[in-house]
PDB file of C-alpha atoms in Angstrom:
ATOM      1  CA  UNK A   1       1.340 -15.888  -2.060  1.00  0.00           C
ATOM      2  CA  UNK A   2       0.049 -18.425   0.763  1.00  0.00           C
ATOM      3  CA  UNK A   3       2.075 -16.153   3.436  1.00  0.00           C
ATOM      4  CA  UNK A   4       0.079 -13.031   2.345  1.00  0.00           C
ATOM      5  CA  UNK A   5      -3.218 -14.628   2.874  1.00  0.00           C
ATOM      6  CA  UNK A   6      -2.241 -16.023   6.376  1.00  0.00           C
ATOM      7  CA  UNK A   7      -0.938 -12.794   7.820  1.00  0.00           C
ATOM      8  CA  UNK A   8      -3.651 -10.580   5.835  1.00  0.00           C
ATOM      9  CA  UNK A   9      -1.288  -8.167   4.197  1.00  0.00           C
ATOM     10  CA  UNK A  10      -2.766  -5.563   2.122  1.00  0.00           C
ATOM     11  CA  UNK A  11      -0.430  -5.106  -0.523  1.00  0.00           C
ATOM     12  CA  UNK A  12       3.090  -6.073  -1.964  1.00  0.00           C
ATOM     13  CA  UNK A  13       5.047  -3.625  -4.210  1.00  0.00           C
ATOM     14  CA  UNK A  14       8.563  -3.715  -5.588  1.00  0.00           C
ATOM     15  CA  UNK A  15      10.702  -0.612  -5.910  1.00  0.00           C
ATOM     16  CA  UNK A  16      11.855   0.346  -9.352  1.00  0.00           C
ATOM     17  CA  UNK A  17      15.321   1.647  -7.922  1.00  0.00           C
ATOM     18  CA  UNK A  18      17.624  -1.066  -6.709  1.00  0.00           C
ATOM     19  CA  UNK A  19      20.291   0.209  -4.327  1.00  0.00           C
ATOM     20  CA  UNK A  20      24.049  -0.590  -5.414  1.00  0.00           C
ATOM     21  CA  UNK A  21      25.214  -4.108  -4.088  1.00  0.00           C
ATOM     22  CA  UNK A  22      21.938  -4.940  -2.783  1.00  0.00           C
ATOM     23  CA  UNK A  23      18.513  -6.908  -3.602  1.00  0.00           C
ATOM     24  CA  UNK A  24      15.700  -5.509  -5.150  1.00  0.00           C
ATOM     25  CA  UNK A  25      13.466  -4.309  -2.322  1.00  0.00           C
ATOM     26  CA  UNK A  26       9.715  -5.459  -2.124  1.00  0.00           C
ATOM     27  CA  UNK A  27       7.389  -3.693   0.483  1.00  0.00           C
ATOM     28  CA  UNK A  28       4.512  -5.235   2.375  1.00  0.00           C
ATOM     29  CA  UNK A  29       1.891  -2.533   3.188  1.00  0.00           C
ATOM     30  CA  UNK A  30      -1.017  -2.703   5.744  1.00  0.00           C
ATOM     31  CA  UNK A  31      -3.436   0.281   6.025  1.00  0.00           C
ATOM     32  CA  UNK A  32      -5.346   0.882   8.841  1.00  0.00           C
ATOM     33  CA  UNK A  33      -8.076   3.543   8.951  1.00  0.00           C
ATOM     34  CA  UNK A  34      -9.533   3.361  12.497  1.00  0.00           C
ATOM     35  CA  UNK A  35     -10.530   5.556  15.182  1.00  0.00           C
ATOM     36  CA  UNK A  36      -8.100   4.285  17.855  1.00  0.00           C
ATOM     37  CA  UNK A  37      -4.300   3.910  17.521  1.00  0.00           C
ATOM     38  CA  UNK A  38      -2.829   0.718  15.986  1.00  0.00           C
ATOM     39  CA  UNK A  39      -1.816  -1.713  18.548  1.00  0.00           C
ATOM     40  CA  UNK A  40       1.147  -4.233  18.963  1.00  0.00           C
ATOM     41  CA  UNK A  41      -0.777  -6.999  17.287  1.00  0.00           C
ATOM     42  CA  UNK A  42      -0.830  -5.354  13.904  1.00  0.00           C
ATOM     43  CA  UNK A  43       2.907  -4.771  13.939  1.00  0.00           C
ATOM     44  CA  UNK A  44       3.736  -8.140  15.234  1.00  0.00           C
ATOM     45  CA  UNK A  45       1.773  -9.262  12.308  1.00  0.00           C
ATOM     46  CA  UNK A  46       4.043  -7.349  10.016  1.00  0.00           C
ATOM     47  CA  UNK A  47       7.173  -8.871  11.315  1.00  0.00           C
ATOM     48  CA  UNK A  48       5.617 -12.471  11.099  1.00  0.00           C
ATOM     49  CA  UNK A  49       5.033 -11.773   7.385  1.00  0.00           C
ATOM     50  CA  UNK A  50       8.725 -10.745   6.579  1.00  0.00           C
ATOM     51  CA  UNK A  51      10.045 -13.327   9.080  1.00  0.00           C
ATOM     52  CA  UNK A  52       8.046 -16.390   7.280  1.00  0.00           C
ATOM     53  CA  UNK A  53       9.107 -15.250   3.977  1.00  0.00           C
ATOM     54  CA  UNK A  54      12.722 -15.209   5.100  1.00  0.00           C
ATOM     55  CA  UNK A  55      12.483 -18.526   6.773  1.00  0.00           C
ATOM     56  CA  UNK A  56      11.001 -20.277   3.843  1.00  0.00           C
ATOM     57  CA  UNK A  57      12.703 -18.628   0.987  1.00  0.00           C
ATOM     58  CA  UNK A  58      13.286 -21.035  -1.981  1.00  0.00           C
ATOM     59  CA  UNK A  59      16.705 -20.296  -3.895  1.00  0.00           C
ATOM     60  CA  UNK A  60      15.936 -22.469  -7.071  1.00  0.00           C
ATOM     61  CA  UNK A  61      13.164 -22.890  -9.349  1.00  0.00           C
ATOM     62  CA  UNK A  62      12.324 -26.527 -10.095  1.00  0.00           C
ATOM     63  CA  UNK A  63      11.030 -27.571 -13.551  1.00  0.00           C
ATOM     64  CA  UNK A  64      10.893 -30.070 -16.443  1.00  0.00           C
ATOM     65  CA  UNK A  65      14.356 -29.054 -17.126  1.00  0.00           C
ATOM     66  CA  UNK A  66      17.612 -28.314 -14.729  1.00  0.00           C
ATOM     67  CA  UNK A  67      16.766 -26.220 -11.831  1.00  0.00           C
ATOM     68  CA  UNK A  68      17.787 -22.496 -12.037  1.00  0.00           C
ATOM     69  CA  UNK A  69      18.320 -19.899  -9.527  1.00  0.00           C
ATOM     70  CA  UNK A  70      15.404 -17.940  -8.242  1.00  0.00           C
ATOM     71  CA  UNK A  71      15.671 -14.085  -8.036  1.00  0.00           C
ATOM     72  CA  UNK A  72      16.169 -12.826  -4.495  1.00  0.00           C
ATOM     73  CA  UNK A  73      14.621  -9.862  -2.997  1.00  0.00           C
ATOM     74  CA  UNK A  74      14.969  -7.782   0.124  1.00  0.00           C
ATOM     75  CA  UNK A  75      11.412  -7.745   2.008  1.00  0.00           C
ATOM     76  CA  UNK A  76      10.224  -4.804   4.248  1.00  0.00           C
ATOM     77  CA  UNK A  77       7.024  -4.026   5.894  1.00  0.00           C
ATOM     78  CA  UNK A  78       5.281  -0.737   6.294  1.00  0.00           C
ATOM     79  CA  UNK A  79       2.150   0.119   8.430  1.00  0.00           C
ATOM     80  CA  UNK A  80       0.015   3.202   7.421  1.00  0.00           C
ATOM     81  CA  UNK A  81      -2.508   4.216  10.270  1.00  0.00           C
ATOM     82  CA  UNK A  82      -4.762   7.337  10.365  1.00  0.00           C
ATOM     83  CA  UNK A  83      -4.860   7.336  14.078  1.00  0.00           C
ATOM     84  CA  UNK A  84      -1.188   6.723  14.891  1.00  0.00           C
ATOM     85  CA  UNK A  85       0.279   3.987  16.896  1.00  0.00           C
ATOM     86  CA  UNK A  86       0.373   2.726  20.558  1.00  0.00           C
ATOM     87  CA  UNK A  87       3.957   3.038  22.410  1.00  0.00           C
ATOM     88  CA  UNK A  88       4.198  -0.686  22.472  1.00  0.00           C
ATOM     89  CA  UNK A  89       3.712  -0.817  18.641  1.00  0.00           C
ATOM     90  CA  UNK A  90       6.300   1.729  18.005  1.00  0.00           C
ATOM     91  CA  UNK A  91       8.880   0.172  20.298  1.00  0.00           C
ATOM     92  CA  UNK A  92       8.141  -3.231  18.603  1.00  0.00           C
ATOM     93  CA  UNK A  93       8.341  -1.790  15.191  1.00  0.00           C
ATOM     94  CA  UNK A  94      11.731   0.132  16.131  1.00  0.00           C
ATOM     95  CA  UNK A  95      13.400  -3.310  17.391  1.00  0.00           C
ATOM     96  CA  UNK A  96      12.158  -5.425  14.171  1.00  0.00           C
ATOM     97  CA  UNK A  97      12.495  -2.740  11.593  1.00  0.00           C
ATOM     98  CA  UNK A  98       8.929  -2.269  10.694  1.00  0.00           C
ATOM     99  CA  UNK A  99       8.228   1.133   9.429  1.00  0.00           C
ATOM    100  CA  UNK A 100       5.337   2.899  10.839  1.00  0.00           C
ATOM    101  CA  UNK A 101       3.830   5.779   8.668  1.00  0.00           C
ATOM    102  CA  UNK A 102       1.565   8.137  10.994  1.00  0.00           C
ATOM    103  CA  UNK A 103      -0.979   9.883   8.907  1.00  0.00           C
ATOM    104  CA  UNK A 104      -2.839  11.317  11.972  1.00  0.00           C
ATOM    105  CA  UNK A 105      -1.233  14.770  11.665  1.00  0.00           C
ATOM    106  CA  UNK A 106      -3.291  17.889  10.409  1.00  0.00           C
ATOM    107  CA  UNK A 107      -1.171  17.814   7.019  1.00  0.00           C
ATOM    108  CA  UNK A 108      -2.888  14.688   6.178  1.00  0.00           C
ATOM    109  CA  UNK A 109      -6.551  15.780   7.032  1.00  0.00           C
ATOM    110  CA  UNK A 110      -7.596  16.040   3.343  1.00  0.00           C
ATOM    111  CA  UNK A 111      -6.142  12.738   2.524  1.00  0.00           C
ATOM    112  CA  UNK A 112      -8.195  11.090   5.396  1.00  0.00           C
ATOM    113  CA  UNK A 113     -11.448  13.018   4.307  1.00  0.00           C
ATOM    114  CA  UNK A 114     -10.901  12.061   0.633  1.00  0.00           C
ATOM    115  CA  UNK A 115     -10.558   8.200   1.648  1.00  0.00           C
ATOM    116  CA  UNK A 116     -13.473   8.459   4.206  1.00  0.00           C
ATOM    117  CA  UNK A 117     -15.887  10.133   1.767  1.00  0.00           C
ATOM    118  CA  UNK A 118     -15.273   7.418  -0.753  1.00  0.00           C
ATOM    119  CA  UNK A 119     -15.510   4.759   1.556  1.00  0.00           C
ATOM    120  CA  UNK A 120     -18.750   6.468   2.958  1.00  0.00           C
ATOM    121  CA  UNK A 121     -20.221   6.674  -0.624  1.00  0.00           C
ATOM    122  CA  UNK A 122     -19.176   3.001  -1.668  1.00  0.00           C
ATOM    123  CA  UNK A 123     -20.788   1.375   1.484  1.00  0.00           C
ATOM    124  CA  UNK A 124     -24.058   3.436   0.887  1.00  0.00           C
ATOM    125  CA  UNK A 125     -24.236   2.439  -2.660  1.00  0.00           C
ATOM    126  CA  UNK A 126     -23.857  -1.269  -1.956  1.00  0.00           C
ATOM    127  CA  UNK A 127     -26.531  -0.895   0.953  1.00  0.00           C
ATOM    128  CA  UNK A 128     -28.946   0.369  -1.568  1.00  0.00           C
ATOM    129  CA  UNK A 129     -28.511  -2.383  -4.109  1.00  0.00           C
ATOM    130  CA  UNK A 130     -31.123  -5.464  -3.961  1.00  0.00           C
ATOM    131  CA  UNK A 131     -29.537  -8.485  -2.399  1.00  0.00           C
ATOM    132  CA  UNK A 132     -29.171 -10.362  -5.363  1.00  0.00           C
ATOM    133  CA  UNK A 133     -27.102  -7.688  -7.193  1.00  0.00           C
ATOM    134  CA  UNK A 134     -24.386  -6.732  -4.348  1.00  0.00           C
ATOM    135  CA  UNK A 135     -21.022  -7.436  -5.887  1.00  0.00           C
ATOM    136  CA  UNK A 136     -18.367  -9.773  -3.991  1.00  0.00           C
ATOM    137  CA  UNK A 137     -16.081  -7.437  -2.109  1.00  0.00           C
ATOM    138  CA  UNK A 138     -12.998  -8.485  -4.150  1.00  0.00           C
ATOM    139  CA  UNK A 139     -14.596  -7.143  -7.310  1.00  0.00           C
ATOM    140  CA  UNK A 140     -14.629  -3.782  -5.660  1.00  0.00           C
ATOM    141  CA  UNK A 141     -11.038  -4.116  -4.464  1.00  0.00           C
ATOM    142  CA  UNK A 142     -10.144  -5.104  -8.035  1.00  0.00           C
ATOM    143  CA  UNK A 143     -11.689  -1.880  -9.420  1.00  0.00           C
ATOM    144  CA  UNK A 144      -9.854   0.273  -7.067  1.00  0.00           C
ATOM    145  CA  UNK A 145      -6.658  -1.840  -7.628  1.00  0.00           C
ATOM    146  CA  UNK A 146      -6.698  -1.624 -11.248  1.00  0.00           C
ATOM    147  CA  UNK A 147      -7.472   2.288 -11.118  1.00  0.00           C
ATOM    148  CA  UNK A 148      -4.238   2.941  -8.771  1.00  0.00           C
ATOM    149  CA  UNK A 149      -2.180   0.741 -10.991  1.00  0.00           C
ATOM    150  CA  UNK A 150      -2.746   2.751 -13.800  1.00  0.00           C
ATOM    151  CA  UNK A 151      -1.691   5.852 -11.999  1.00  0.00           C
ATOM    152  CA  UNK A 152       1.928   4.409 -11.539  1.00  0.00           C
ATOM    153  CA  UNK A 153       2.135   2.515 -14.815  1.00  0.00           C
ATOM    154  CA  UNK A 154       2.069   4.709 -17.868  1.00  0.00           C
ATOM    155  CA  UNK A 155       1.736   1.632 -20.076  1.00  0.00           C
ATOM    156  CA  UNK A 156      -1.516   0.308 -18.310  1.00  0.00           C
ATOM    157  CA  UNK A 157      -5.054   1.299 -19.345  1.00  0.00           C
ATOM    158  CA  UNK A 158      -8.061   0.104 -17.258  1.00  0.00           C
ATOM    159  CA  UNK A 159     -11.154  -0.529 -19.180  1.00  0.00           C
ATOM    160  CA  UNK A 160     -13.972  -1.197 -16.839  1.00  0.00           C
ATOM    161  CA  UNK A 161     -16.001  -2.449 -19.643  1.00  0.00           C
ATOM    162  CA  UNK A 162     -13.575  -5.290 -20.289  1.00  0.00           C
ATOM    163  CA  UNK A 163     -14.937  -7.007 -16.993  1.00  0.00           C
ATOM    164  CA  UNK A 164     -17.659  -9.785 -17.646  1.00  0.00           C
ATOM    165  CA  UNK A 165     -19.983  -8.329 -14.965  1.00  0.00           C
ATOM    166  CA  UNK A 166     -19.192  -4.719 -14.428  1.00  0.00           C
ATOM    167  CA  UNK A 167     -19.982  -3.088 -11.237  1.00  0.00           C
ATOM    168  CA  UNK A 168     -22.819  -0.855 -10.812  1.00  0.00           C
ATOM    169  CA  UNK A 169     -22.082   3.016 -11.628  1.00  0.00           C
ATOM    170  CA  UNK A 170     -23.052   4.020  -8.269  1.00  0.00           C
ATOM    171  CA  UNK A 171     -20.267   1.521  -6.685  1.00  0.00           C
ATOM    172  CA  UNK A 172     -17.705   2.779  -9.280  1.00  0.00           C
ATOM    173  CA  UNK A 173     -18.304   6.559  -9.232  1.00  0.00           C
ATOM    174  CA  UNK A 174     -16.793   7.066  -5.856  1.00  0.00           C
ATOM    175  CA  UNK A 175     -13.699   4.924  -6.501  1.00  0.00           C
ATOM    176  CA  UNK A 176     -13.322   6.581  -9.794  1.00  0.00           C
ATOM    177  CA  UNK A 177     -13.492  10.189  -7.992  1.00  0.00           C
ATOM    178  CA  UNK A 178     -10.728   8.946  -5.489  1.00  0.00           C
ATOM    179  CA  UNK A 179      -8.191   7.669  -8.014  1.00  0.00           C
ATOM    180  CA  UNK A 180      -9.100  10.923 -10.119  1.00  0.00           C
ATOM    181  CA  UNK A 181      -8.069  13.251  -7.000  1.00  0.00           C
ATOM    182  CA  UNK A 182      -4.995  11.237  -6.323  1.00  0.00           C
ATOM    183  CA  UNK A 183      -4.030  11.354  -9.995  1.00  0.00           C
ATOM    184  CA  UNK A 184      -4.287  15.047 -10.022  1.00  0.00           C
ATOM    185  CA  UNK A 185      -0.927  15.222  -7.831  1.00  0.00           C
ATOM    186  CA  UNK A 186      -2.253  17.891  -5.578  1.00  0.00           C
ATOM    187  CA  UNK A 187      -1.312  18.690  -2.054  1.00  0.00           C
ATOM    188  CA  UNK A 188      -2.655  15.389  -1.228  1.00  0.00           C
ATOM    189  CA  UNK A 189       0.135  13.680  -2.281  1.00  0.00           C
ATOM    190  CA  UNK A 190       2.208  11.579   0.326  1.00  0.00           C
ATOM    191  CA  UNK A 191       6.107  11.344  -0.033  1.00  0.00           C
ATOM    192  CA  UNK A 192       7.845   8.520   1.558  1.00  0.00           C
ATOM    193  CA  UNK A 193      11.545   9.544   2.545  1.00  0.00           C
ATOM    194  CA  UNK A 194      14.078   6.667   3.359  1.00  0.00           C
ATOM    195  CA  UNK A 195      16.631   8.192   6.030  1.00  0.00           C
ATOM    196  CA  UNK A 196      19.708   6.279   7.143  1.00  0.00           C
ATOM    197  CA  UNK A 197      17.428   4.555  10.020  1.00  0.00           C
ATOM    198  CA  UNK A 198      15.217   1.371  10.172  1.00  0.00           C
ATOM    199  CA  UNK A 199      12.044   3.171   9.369  1.00  0.00           C
ATOM    200  CA  UNK A 200      10.505   5.264   6.590  1.00  0.00           C
ATOM    201  CA  UNK A 201       9.035   8.981   6.908  1.00  0.00           C
ATOM    202  CA  UNK A 202       5.865  10.001   5.534  1.00  0.00           C
ATOM    203  CA  UNK A 203       5.963  13.594   4.280  1.00  0.00           C
ATOM    204  CA  UNK A 204       3.369  16.036   3.186  1.00  0.00           C
ATOM    205  CA  UNK A 205       4.469  17.978   0.317  1.00  0.00           C
ATOM    206  CA  UNK A 206       3.651  21.772  -0.144  1.00  0.00           C
ATOM    207  CA  UNK A 207       4.446  21.472  -3.844  1.00  0.00           C
ATOM    208  CA  UNK A 208       4.218  17.900  -5.330  1.00  0.00           C
ATOM    209  CA  UNK A 209       4.792  19.135  -8.871  1.00  0.00           C
ATOM    210  CA  UNK A 210       8.377  20.335  -8.081  1.00  0.00           C
ATOM    211  CA  UNK A 211       9.204  17.808  -5.509  1.00  0.00           C
ATOM    212  CA  UNK A 212      10.218  14.655  -7.875  1.00  0.00           C
ATOM    213  CA  UNK A 213      12.537  16.757 -10.094  1.00  0.00           C
ATOM    214  CA  UNK A 214      14.106  18.805  -7.991  1.00  0.00           C
ATOM    215  CA  UNK A 215      15.684  16.698  -5.152  1.00  0.00           C
ATOM    216  CA  UNK A 216      17.087  19.423  -3.151  1.00  0.00           C
ATOM    217  CA  UNK A 217      13.637  20.762  -2.292  1.00  0.00           C
ATOM    218  CA  UNK A 218      13.233  18.068   0.506  1.00  0.00           C
ATOM    219  CA  UNK A 219      12.727  20.833   2.822  1.00  0.00           C
ATOM    220  CA  UNK A 220       9.409  21.755   1.266  1.00  0.00           C
ATOM    221  CA  UNK A 221       7.944  18.798   2.669  1.00  0.00           C
ATOM    222  CA  UNK A 222       6.632  18.526   6.243  1.00  0.00           C
ATOM    223  CA  UNK A 223       6.878  15.109   8.479  1.00  0.00           C
TER     224      UNK A 223
END
């Protein structure tokens, strides 16, 4: 999608649950692991992504035969940040219904350290490789994305040997470890709550095993 490339959105996902009398919801995600708070420009970029899609929505698909309706979706945008958001960013997000998920609280320290450790090990492994053997960044991202997709799609199996040019084990090991911890459904889990308001709440679950099947135990999560 050209719009994603122009605005540098990190990911686009679609919710399995469709609200009654509504369109399927697709969510753009921007992730920021920074020392300082996320500023207005990042949130404004999110608004630009959604605005461009809505303005350029094509309602029919053209082909060799007669045109047919194109599926419609409701697009939303969320920014995840490990250091929080500036006041200007928060006000702009609230005005334009951009969801901000603040991961700077102590409850998410384990999750932040897990990502920081994996990133540090991957960068160290890449720096140790000979110049001619350093893989392109997209190959590293693709490896991790396939691992994460396999966590949420029980029908998908990731076979690293299927790649024509497998990544060195020193690079894949930290990524495999990261995905393995996330798949363990430990207290590192992040639960997203959707209140009757124009934002998303990030919750740290005290018992991630019990949370999904018991909806009434929402009190066991801390914002």
